[in-house]
Every structure is written in C-alpha cells, then in structure tokens.
Coordinates of C-alpha atoms in Angstrom, one line a residue:
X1 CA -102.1 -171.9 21.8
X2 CA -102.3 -173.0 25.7
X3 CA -105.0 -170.8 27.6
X4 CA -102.2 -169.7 29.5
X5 CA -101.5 -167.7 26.4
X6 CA -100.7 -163.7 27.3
X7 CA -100.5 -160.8 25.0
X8 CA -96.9 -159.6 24.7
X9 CA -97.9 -156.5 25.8
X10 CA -98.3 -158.0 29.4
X11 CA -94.8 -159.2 29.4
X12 CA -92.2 -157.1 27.8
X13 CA -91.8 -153.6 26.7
X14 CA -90.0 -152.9 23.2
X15 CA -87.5 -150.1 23.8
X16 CA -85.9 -147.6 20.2
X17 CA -83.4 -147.7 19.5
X18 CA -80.9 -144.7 18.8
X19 CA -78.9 -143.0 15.5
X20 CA -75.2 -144.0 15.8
X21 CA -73.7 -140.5 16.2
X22 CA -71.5 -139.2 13.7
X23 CA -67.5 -140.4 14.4
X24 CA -68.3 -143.0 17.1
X25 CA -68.3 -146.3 14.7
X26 CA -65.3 -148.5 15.5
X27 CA -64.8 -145.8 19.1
X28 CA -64.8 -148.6 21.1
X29 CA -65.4 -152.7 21.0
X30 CA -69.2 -152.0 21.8
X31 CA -71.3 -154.2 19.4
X32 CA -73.2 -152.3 17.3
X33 CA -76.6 -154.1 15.9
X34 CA -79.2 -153.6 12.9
X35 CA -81.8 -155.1 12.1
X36 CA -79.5 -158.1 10.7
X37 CA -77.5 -158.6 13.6
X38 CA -73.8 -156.8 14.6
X39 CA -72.6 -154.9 12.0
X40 CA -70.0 -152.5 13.7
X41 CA -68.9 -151.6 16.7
X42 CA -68.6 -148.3 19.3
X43 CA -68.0 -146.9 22.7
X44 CA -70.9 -147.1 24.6
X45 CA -73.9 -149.4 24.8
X46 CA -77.8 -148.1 24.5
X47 CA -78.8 -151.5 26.4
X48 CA -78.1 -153.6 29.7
X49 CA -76.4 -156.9 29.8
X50 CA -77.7 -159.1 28.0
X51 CA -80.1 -157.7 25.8
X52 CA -82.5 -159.0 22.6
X53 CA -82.8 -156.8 19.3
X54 CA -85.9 -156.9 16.9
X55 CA -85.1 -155.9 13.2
X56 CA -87.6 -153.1 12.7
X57 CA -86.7 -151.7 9.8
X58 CA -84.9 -153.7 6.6
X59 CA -84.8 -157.3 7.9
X60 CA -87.6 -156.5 9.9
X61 CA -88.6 -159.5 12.6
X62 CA -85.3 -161.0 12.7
X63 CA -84.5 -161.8 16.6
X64 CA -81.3 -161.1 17.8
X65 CA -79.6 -162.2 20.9
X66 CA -76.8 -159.4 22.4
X67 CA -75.3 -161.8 25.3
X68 CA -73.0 -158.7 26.0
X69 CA -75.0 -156.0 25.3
X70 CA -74.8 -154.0 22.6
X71 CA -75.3 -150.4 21.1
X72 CA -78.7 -150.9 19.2
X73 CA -79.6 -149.1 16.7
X74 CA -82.6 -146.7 15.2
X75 CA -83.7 -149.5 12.6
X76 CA -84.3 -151.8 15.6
X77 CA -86.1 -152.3 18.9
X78 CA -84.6 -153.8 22.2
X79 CA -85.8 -155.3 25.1
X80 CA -83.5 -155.9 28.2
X81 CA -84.3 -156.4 32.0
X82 CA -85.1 -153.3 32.4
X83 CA -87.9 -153.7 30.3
X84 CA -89.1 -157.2 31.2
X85 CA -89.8 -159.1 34.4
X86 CA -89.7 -162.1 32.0
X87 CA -86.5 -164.5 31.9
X88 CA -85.0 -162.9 29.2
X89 CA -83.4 -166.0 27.2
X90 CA -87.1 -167.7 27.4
X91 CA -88.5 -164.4 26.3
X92 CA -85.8 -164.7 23.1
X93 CA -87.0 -168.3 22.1
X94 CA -90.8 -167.5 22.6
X95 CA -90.1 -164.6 20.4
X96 CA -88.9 -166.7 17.3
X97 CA -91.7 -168.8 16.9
X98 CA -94.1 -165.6 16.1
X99 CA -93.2 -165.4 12.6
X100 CA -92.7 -161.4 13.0
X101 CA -90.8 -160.9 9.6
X102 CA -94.6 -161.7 7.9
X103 CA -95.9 -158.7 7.7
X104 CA -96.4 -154.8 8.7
X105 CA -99.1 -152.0 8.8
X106 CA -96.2 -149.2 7.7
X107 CA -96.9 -149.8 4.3
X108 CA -95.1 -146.6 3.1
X109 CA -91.9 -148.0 4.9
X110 CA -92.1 -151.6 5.3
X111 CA -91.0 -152.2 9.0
X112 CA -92.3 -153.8 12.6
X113 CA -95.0 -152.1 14.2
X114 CA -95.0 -152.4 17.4
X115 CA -98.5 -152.5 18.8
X116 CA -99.0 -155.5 16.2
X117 CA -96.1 -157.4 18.4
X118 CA -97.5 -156.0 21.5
X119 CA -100.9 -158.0 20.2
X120 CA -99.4 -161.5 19.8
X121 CA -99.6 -164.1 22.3
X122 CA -97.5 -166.2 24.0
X123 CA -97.4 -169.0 26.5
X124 CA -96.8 -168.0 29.7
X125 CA -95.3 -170.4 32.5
X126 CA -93.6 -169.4 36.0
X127 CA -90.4 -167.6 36.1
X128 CA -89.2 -171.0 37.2
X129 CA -90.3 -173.1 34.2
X130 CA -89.0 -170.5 31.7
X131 CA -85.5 -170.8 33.0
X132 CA -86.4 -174.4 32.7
X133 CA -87.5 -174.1 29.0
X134 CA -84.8 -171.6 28.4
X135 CA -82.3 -174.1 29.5
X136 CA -83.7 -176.7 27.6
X137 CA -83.3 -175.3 24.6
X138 CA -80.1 -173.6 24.9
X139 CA -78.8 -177.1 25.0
X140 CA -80.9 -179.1 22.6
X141 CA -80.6 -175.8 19.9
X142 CA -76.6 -175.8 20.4
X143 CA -76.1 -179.6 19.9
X144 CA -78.6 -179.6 16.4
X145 CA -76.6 -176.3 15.6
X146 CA -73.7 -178.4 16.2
X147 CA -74.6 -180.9 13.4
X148 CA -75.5 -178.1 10.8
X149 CA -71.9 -176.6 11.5
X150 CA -70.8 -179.8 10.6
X151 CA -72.8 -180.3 7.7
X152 CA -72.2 -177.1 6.0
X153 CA -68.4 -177.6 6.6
X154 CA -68.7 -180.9 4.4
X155 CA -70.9 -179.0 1.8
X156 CA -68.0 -176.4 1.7
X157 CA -65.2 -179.6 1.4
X158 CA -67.2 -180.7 -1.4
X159 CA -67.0 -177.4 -3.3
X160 CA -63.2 -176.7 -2.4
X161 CA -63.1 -180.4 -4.2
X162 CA -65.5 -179.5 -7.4
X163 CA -63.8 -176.2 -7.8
X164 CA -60.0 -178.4 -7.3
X165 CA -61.0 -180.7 -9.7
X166 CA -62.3 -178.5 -12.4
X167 CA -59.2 -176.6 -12.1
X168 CA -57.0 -179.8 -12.3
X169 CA -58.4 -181.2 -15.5
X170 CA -59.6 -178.0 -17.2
X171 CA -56.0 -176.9 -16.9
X172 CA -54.3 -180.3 -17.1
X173 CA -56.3 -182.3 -19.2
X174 CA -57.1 -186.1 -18.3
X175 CA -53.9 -187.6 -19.3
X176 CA -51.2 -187.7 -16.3
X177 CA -48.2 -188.4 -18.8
X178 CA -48.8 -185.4 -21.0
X179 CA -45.9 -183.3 -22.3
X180 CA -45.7 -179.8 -20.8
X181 CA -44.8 -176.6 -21.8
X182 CA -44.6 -172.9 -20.2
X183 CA -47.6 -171.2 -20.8
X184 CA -46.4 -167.5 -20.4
X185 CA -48.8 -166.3 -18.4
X186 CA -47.2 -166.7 -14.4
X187 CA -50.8 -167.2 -13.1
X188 CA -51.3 -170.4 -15.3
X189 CA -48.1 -172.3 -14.9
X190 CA -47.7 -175.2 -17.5
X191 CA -50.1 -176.6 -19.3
X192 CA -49.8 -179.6 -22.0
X193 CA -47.7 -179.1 -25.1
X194 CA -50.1 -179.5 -27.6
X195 CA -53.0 -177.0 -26.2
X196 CA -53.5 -173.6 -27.6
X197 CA -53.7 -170.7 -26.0
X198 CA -56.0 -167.3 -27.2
X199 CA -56.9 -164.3 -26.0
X200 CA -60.9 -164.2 -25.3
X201 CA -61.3 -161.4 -27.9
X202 CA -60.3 -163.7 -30.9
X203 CA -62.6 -166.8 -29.9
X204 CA -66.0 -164.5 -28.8
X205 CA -68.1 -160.8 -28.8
X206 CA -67.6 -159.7 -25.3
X207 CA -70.7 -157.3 -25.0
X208 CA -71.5 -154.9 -22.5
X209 CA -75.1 -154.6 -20.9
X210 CA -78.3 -152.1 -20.2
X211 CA -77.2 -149.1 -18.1
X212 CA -80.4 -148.8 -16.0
X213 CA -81.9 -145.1 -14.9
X214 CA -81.8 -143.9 -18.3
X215 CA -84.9 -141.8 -19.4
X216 CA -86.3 -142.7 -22.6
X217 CA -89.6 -141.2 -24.4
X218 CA -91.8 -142.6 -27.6
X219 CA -93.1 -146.1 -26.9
X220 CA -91.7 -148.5 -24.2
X221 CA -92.0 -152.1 -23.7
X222 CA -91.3 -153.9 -20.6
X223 CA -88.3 -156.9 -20.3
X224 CA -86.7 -159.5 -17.8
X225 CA -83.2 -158.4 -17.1
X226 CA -80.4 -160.5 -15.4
X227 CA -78.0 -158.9 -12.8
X228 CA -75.0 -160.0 -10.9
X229 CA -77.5 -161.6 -8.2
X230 CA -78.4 -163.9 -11.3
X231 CA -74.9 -165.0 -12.5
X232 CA -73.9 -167.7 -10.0
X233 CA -70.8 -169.8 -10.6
X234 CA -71.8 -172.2 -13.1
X235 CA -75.4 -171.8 -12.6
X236 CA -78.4 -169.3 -12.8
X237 CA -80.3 -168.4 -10.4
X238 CA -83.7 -167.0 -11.8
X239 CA -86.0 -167.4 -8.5
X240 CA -85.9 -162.9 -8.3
X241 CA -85.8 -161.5 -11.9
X242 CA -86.4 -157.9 -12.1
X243 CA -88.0 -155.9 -15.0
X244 CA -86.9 -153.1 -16.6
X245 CA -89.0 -150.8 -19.7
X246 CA -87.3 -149.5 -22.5
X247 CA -87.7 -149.0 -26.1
X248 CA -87.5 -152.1 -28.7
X249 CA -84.5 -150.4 -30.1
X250 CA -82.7 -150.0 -27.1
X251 CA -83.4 -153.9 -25.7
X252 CA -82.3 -155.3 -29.5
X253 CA -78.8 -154.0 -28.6
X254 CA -78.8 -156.1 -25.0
X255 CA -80.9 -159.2 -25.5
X256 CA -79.6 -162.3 -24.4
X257 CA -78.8 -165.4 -27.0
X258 CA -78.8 -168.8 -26.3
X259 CA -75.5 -170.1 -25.8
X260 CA -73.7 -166.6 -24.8
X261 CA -71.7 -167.1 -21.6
X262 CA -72.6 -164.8 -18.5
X263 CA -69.6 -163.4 -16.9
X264 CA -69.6 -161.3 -14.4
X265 CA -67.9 -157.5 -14.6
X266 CA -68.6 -156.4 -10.7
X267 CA -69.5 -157.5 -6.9
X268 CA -67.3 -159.2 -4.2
X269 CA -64.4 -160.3 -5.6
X270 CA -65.1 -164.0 -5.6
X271 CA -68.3 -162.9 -8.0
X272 CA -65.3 -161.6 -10.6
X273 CA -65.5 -163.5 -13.9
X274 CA -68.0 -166.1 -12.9
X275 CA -70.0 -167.3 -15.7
X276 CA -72.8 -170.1 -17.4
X277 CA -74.0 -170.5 -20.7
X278 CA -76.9 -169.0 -21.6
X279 CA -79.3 -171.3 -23.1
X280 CA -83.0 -169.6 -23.4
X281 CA -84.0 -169.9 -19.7
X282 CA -86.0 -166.6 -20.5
X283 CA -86.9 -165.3 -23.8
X284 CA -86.5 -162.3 -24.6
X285 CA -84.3 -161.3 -21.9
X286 CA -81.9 -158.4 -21.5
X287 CA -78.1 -158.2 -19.7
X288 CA -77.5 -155.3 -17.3
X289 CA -74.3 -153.6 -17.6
X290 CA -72.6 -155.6 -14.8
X291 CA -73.3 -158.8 -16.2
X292 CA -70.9 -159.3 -19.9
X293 CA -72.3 -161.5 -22.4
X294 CA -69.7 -163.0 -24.3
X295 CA -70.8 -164.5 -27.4
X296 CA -68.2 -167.4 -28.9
X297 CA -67.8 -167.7 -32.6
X298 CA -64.6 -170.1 -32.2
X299 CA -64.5 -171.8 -29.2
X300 CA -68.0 -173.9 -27.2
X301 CA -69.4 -172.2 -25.3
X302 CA -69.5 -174.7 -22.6
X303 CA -65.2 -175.4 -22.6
X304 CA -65.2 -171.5 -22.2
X305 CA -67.7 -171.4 -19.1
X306 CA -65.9 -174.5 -17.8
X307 CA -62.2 -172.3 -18.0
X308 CA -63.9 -169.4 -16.3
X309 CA -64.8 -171.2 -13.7
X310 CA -61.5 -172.7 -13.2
X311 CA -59.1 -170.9 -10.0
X312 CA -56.3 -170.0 -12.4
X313 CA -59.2 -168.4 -14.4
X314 CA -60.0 -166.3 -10.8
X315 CA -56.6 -164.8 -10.4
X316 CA -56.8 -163.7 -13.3
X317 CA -59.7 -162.0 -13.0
X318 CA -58.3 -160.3 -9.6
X319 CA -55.2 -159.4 -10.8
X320 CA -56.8 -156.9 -13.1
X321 CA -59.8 -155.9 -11.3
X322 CA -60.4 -152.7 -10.1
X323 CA -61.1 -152.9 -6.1
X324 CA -62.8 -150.7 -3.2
X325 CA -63.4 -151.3 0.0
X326 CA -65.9 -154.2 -0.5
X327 CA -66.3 -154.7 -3.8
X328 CA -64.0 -155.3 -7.2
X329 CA -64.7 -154.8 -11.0
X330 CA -63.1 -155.8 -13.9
X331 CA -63.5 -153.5 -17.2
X332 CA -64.5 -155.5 -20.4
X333 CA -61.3 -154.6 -22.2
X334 CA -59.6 -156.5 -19.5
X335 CA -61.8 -159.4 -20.1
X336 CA -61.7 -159.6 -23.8
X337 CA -57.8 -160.4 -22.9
X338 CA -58.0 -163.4 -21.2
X339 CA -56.4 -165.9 -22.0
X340 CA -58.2 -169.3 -22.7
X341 CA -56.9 -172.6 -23.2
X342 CA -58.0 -174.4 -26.4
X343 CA -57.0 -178.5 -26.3
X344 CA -58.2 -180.5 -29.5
X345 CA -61.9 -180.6 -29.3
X346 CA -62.2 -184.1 -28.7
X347 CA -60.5 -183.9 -25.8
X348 CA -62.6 -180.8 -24.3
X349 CA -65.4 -183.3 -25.0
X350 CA -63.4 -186.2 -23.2
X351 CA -63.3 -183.5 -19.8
X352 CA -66.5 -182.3 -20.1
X353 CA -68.0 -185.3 -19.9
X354 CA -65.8 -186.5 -17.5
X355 CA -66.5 -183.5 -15.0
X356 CA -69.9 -184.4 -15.7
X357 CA -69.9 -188.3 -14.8
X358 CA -67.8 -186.7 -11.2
X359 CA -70.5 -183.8 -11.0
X360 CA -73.5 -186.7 -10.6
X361 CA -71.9 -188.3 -7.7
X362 CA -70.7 -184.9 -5.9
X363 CA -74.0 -183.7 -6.3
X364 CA -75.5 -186.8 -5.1
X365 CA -73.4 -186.2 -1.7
X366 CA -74.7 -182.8 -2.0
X367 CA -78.2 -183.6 -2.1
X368 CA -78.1 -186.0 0.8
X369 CA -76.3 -183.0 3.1
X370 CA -78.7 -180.7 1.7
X371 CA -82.0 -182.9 2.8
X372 CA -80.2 -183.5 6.2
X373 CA -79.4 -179.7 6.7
X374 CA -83.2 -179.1 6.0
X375 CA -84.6 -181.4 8.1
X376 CA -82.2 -180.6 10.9
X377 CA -84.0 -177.0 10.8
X378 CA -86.8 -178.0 10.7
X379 CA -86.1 -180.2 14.0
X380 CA -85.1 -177.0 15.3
X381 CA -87.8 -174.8 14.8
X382 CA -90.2 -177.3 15.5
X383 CA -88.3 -178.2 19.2
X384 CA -88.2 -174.0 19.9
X385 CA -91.8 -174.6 19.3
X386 CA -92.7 -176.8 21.6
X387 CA -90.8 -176.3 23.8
X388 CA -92.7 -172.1 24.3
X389 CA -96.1 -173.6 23.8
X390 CA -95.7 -175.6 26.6
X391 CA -96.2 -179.3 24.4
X392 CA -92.9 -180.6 26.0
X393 CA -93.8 -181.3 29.5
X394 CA -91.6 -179.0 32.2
X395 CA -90.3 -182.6 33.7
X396 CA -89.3 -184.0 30.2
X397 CA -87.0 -180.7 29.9
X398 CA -85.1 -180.9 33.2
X399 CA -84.0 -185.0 33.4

C-alpha cells in the first residue's frame, strides 16, 4: 500500500441502517436494500442521493451502489455525502478491493464490525484525482462488464440449445423419417410409432427421503445427506454436503444406491423433476425428503435421467406441482405417474451416445466461455485495484 494510505476511519463514516416498518414494503418505488443488494421497495428513503450499502449482516461485505438512493436496511450500513467528504463513486471502488466479506469479530452472529472497516487503509489521492480514478473506472469496468454480458448470454444460447436438442431426440429419436403416432398425453405430442410408453411406477421404486429434525435416542451415527442444492440438472453438485446423525436403522431405509436417479420433489419451479444418476460419488450417503430416489428395475437408468431432463418432461412436472408464491413441489404419487418413453434399447443406446459425441463439443464451447468469463474478472478486479492503489498513473486515466 502507497504511504499515502489512510485509515477509513479518517475518511468516511458508516451510518445503520433502520427496520422496515411493518406495512410500508411495496408503499412506494423507494429501493429497498439488504445486505445482497435491492430486494423490495417503499415510500421513503433512509439515505441521500446517491448512496453506498455495506452488507452487515448475511452477505456481510458485499458493496453496494444505490445511484438513487435507497431505503437501507437494519442488516446493512450506508455511507452517503453526508457522511463523507470523499468522492463517493471513488470511495465505492476503493471499498471493493478490501476483501470485507473475509471475516468478523461477532462470532455469535457472523456480521461486519465496524471498527475493523474503520481500521483498514486506503489510498488516498486529491478530491480531484479520485473523480479522475472514479471516472476511470466507471468506463473501463462497464466496457469488461459489457463482454461478460455478452458471454454469459452465449453460455445461456448454448444451454437453450443442449436443453433443445435433448428434447428433440429424446422425444423424436434420431431417425427424421420415422412413423408417428399420438402419444395421449397433450404435453408430449407425437412420438414414433414403435416407442412404448409407461408410467414411472411400472419401470422403478420411487422412494421418499430423511425428514430431518426428528429426535431420535439409543446410538447415533453420523451421514452425508444430499438436498435439492445437490440435485442439479444432469449433474451433482457435491462441493457443500451437509451431515445429518441418526440411527443405523433409520439411514438403512434412505441410503443412496448406485445407479438410482435423483429427482427433485421441491424448490423453484425450474428445480421440479430434475435428476442424475446416482453412481457412488459418496458412500454411504443418505437422500433428504425433497430429493426422490427412483430406483429402475425395467428401464437404464441413464435413458430415464436423459427423459427427465427433457422440456416435455418439465411441463409435466409443472402441470402437477403444487405452487406458492416462490416455490413449487410435486408429491411422489404424482411422480411415480409419469410417463416415460421406452424406444428399443438399441436405439436409447444409438441417442445416448449421440447426445454424448454433441455434449463434447458444446462443452468444449462452454469451456472456452467459461475460461474467458474468468479471466475477464479477474481483469476486473485487478484494474479496480490499481487503479485505488494509485499503480495506474492519474495521467494514464484521463487521455
């Protein structure tokens, strides 16, 4: 850090902010942040214009930027020009690069403390060269921000066309000349004439899961358990596995074998049905209740995950689920009647291995955006970096 480093203390005061009273949400078109940005709106705003927010409680350290003001709230601190003689956008860049969301000293309640922000340093320039670096990054940060819109809009096309295509030739099959015939089901449409059809309850155990918060006594042993955050659509994702103690008896009933398929019973609604195969990533492992594992005796288990998958496979899903204001369930009774298409096995080989060979060179596209997207953030937090610290010289900021 420059000698021209200054405690934060020096520069900025962090103001609380205030409980959202009772029947003012959605009062006005006020935003309303938390500690994770807007997440509402109201009458009235607790800040000037413009205004920075500090998660302090949840997402604590996350910096957020309020151009019109906002209403912030009790989880978060705010600092406006009432509390700063500081440019304010410079003060909002120098922030980010302090790495706030590392740590806290309220261990009973994680959260910001404020005298340990008050205690870090930044570079301090004249209120001229922090409108400069301000600038400066305002424009450099929108045109990279720019890119990674653009980049995650292809990653997005690419999925539309994985999802398409699965769909096509899950439902279709891989010869274009095929004979058709109604399938019966209004969601599905045709499908070739000499494919079967069967409900999900003749081809596979559809088995419900752990109920957790149950009290148990004698001895109990402690196991893995997946949960709708594991269950991704056609993958797992294991990186946050959480453990759960119970007796031997009681995890016998709900452990996990390898090739059931994972399916889904609750979240969004997009979450509904989605499914893998199972195939030992974790031994022993138990199922919560939210997560079905359906356990084929007459159909591979990989066609079936492929079907689930599929968008006709979706609407079914949501035409019998169960939905609230943000979330949708489907019961298991509802799932053990699905209906799943069954062409001659060699030709579920002949598409899977198809949808594989396709798979290889989508994800190759995929990987390339994904390296790109990477990089391109870390061009951007290095840039906001220099750019505070002073390594980017004032005169290289404002040609």
């Amino acid at each position: 850090m420059s000698s021209n480093s200054v405690r934060l203390k020096f520069i900025c005061r962090l103001g609380y902010g205030d409980s959202l009273p009772k029947g003012e949400e959605f009062a006005g078109d006020v935003p309303v942040f938390g500690s994770n940005g807007q997440y509402t709106t109201t009458s009235a705003r607790n800040t000037d214009v413009p205004a920075i927010v500090l998660g302090r409680k949840g997402s604590y350290g996350k910096v957020n930027w309020a151009p019109v003001g906002c209403f912030a709230s009790d989880t978060t601190f705010f600092v406006d020009e009432r509390l700063t003689a500081a440019n304010l956008r410079w003060l909002y860049w120098s922030l980010q690069t302090l790495s706030l969301d590392e740590g806290s000293l309220e261990a009973a309640v994680p959260g910001l403390n404020r005298d340990s922000v008050y205690d870090e340093r930044v570079w301090l320039p004249s209120l001229t060269d922090q409108s400069s670096v301000a600038n400066y990054l305002d424009r450099e940060t929108t045109r990279i921000d720019a890119l990674i819109a653009e980049k995650e809009h292809m990653l997005a096309l690419l999925e539309e066309k994985r999802t398409a295509l699965i769909s096509r030739v899950v439902t279709c099959g891989l010869d274009p000349n095929a004979s058709l015939k109604p399938s019966g089901q209004e969601w599905l449409g045709e499908i070739p004439a000499h494919w079967g059809l069967q409900r999900l309850k003749q081809l596979a155990d559809v088995r419900g899961g752990l109920t957790l918060g149950k009290q148990y006594s004698g001895e109990l042993l402690e196991y893995p358990y997946l949960r709708v955050a594991n269950v991704q659509d056609g993958y797992l994702k294991l990186d946050d596995i959480l453990t759960v103690v119970v007796p031997a008896s009681e995890a016998a009933s709900n452990l996990l074998a390898y090739g059931d398929v994972l399916m889904n019973e609750g979240g969004d609604i997009d979450k509904l049905g989605r499914g893998c195969v199972w195939r030992d990533e974790i031994a022993p492992c138990l199922h919560q209740n939210h997560v079905f594992a359906v356990r084929p005796h007459s159909v591979d288990p990989e066609w079936l995950a492929l079907w689930t998958s599929t968008l006709q496979a979706k609407r079914y899903f949501e035409s019998r689920a169960k939905r609230s204001t943000n979330l949708a369930s489907i019961s298991g009774s509802n799932v053990k009647e699905l209906p799943v298409l069954l062409p001659p096995v060699a030709e579920q080989l002949a598409i899977q291995q198809f949808l594989v060979d396709r798979h290889s060179r989508l994800e190759a596209v995929r990987k390339e955006l994904r390296d790109s997207l990477r990089l391109l953030s870390e061009r951007r937090a290095a840039l906001i970096t220099a750019a505070v610290t002073g390594q980017i010289p004032i005169e290289e900021m404002t040609q």
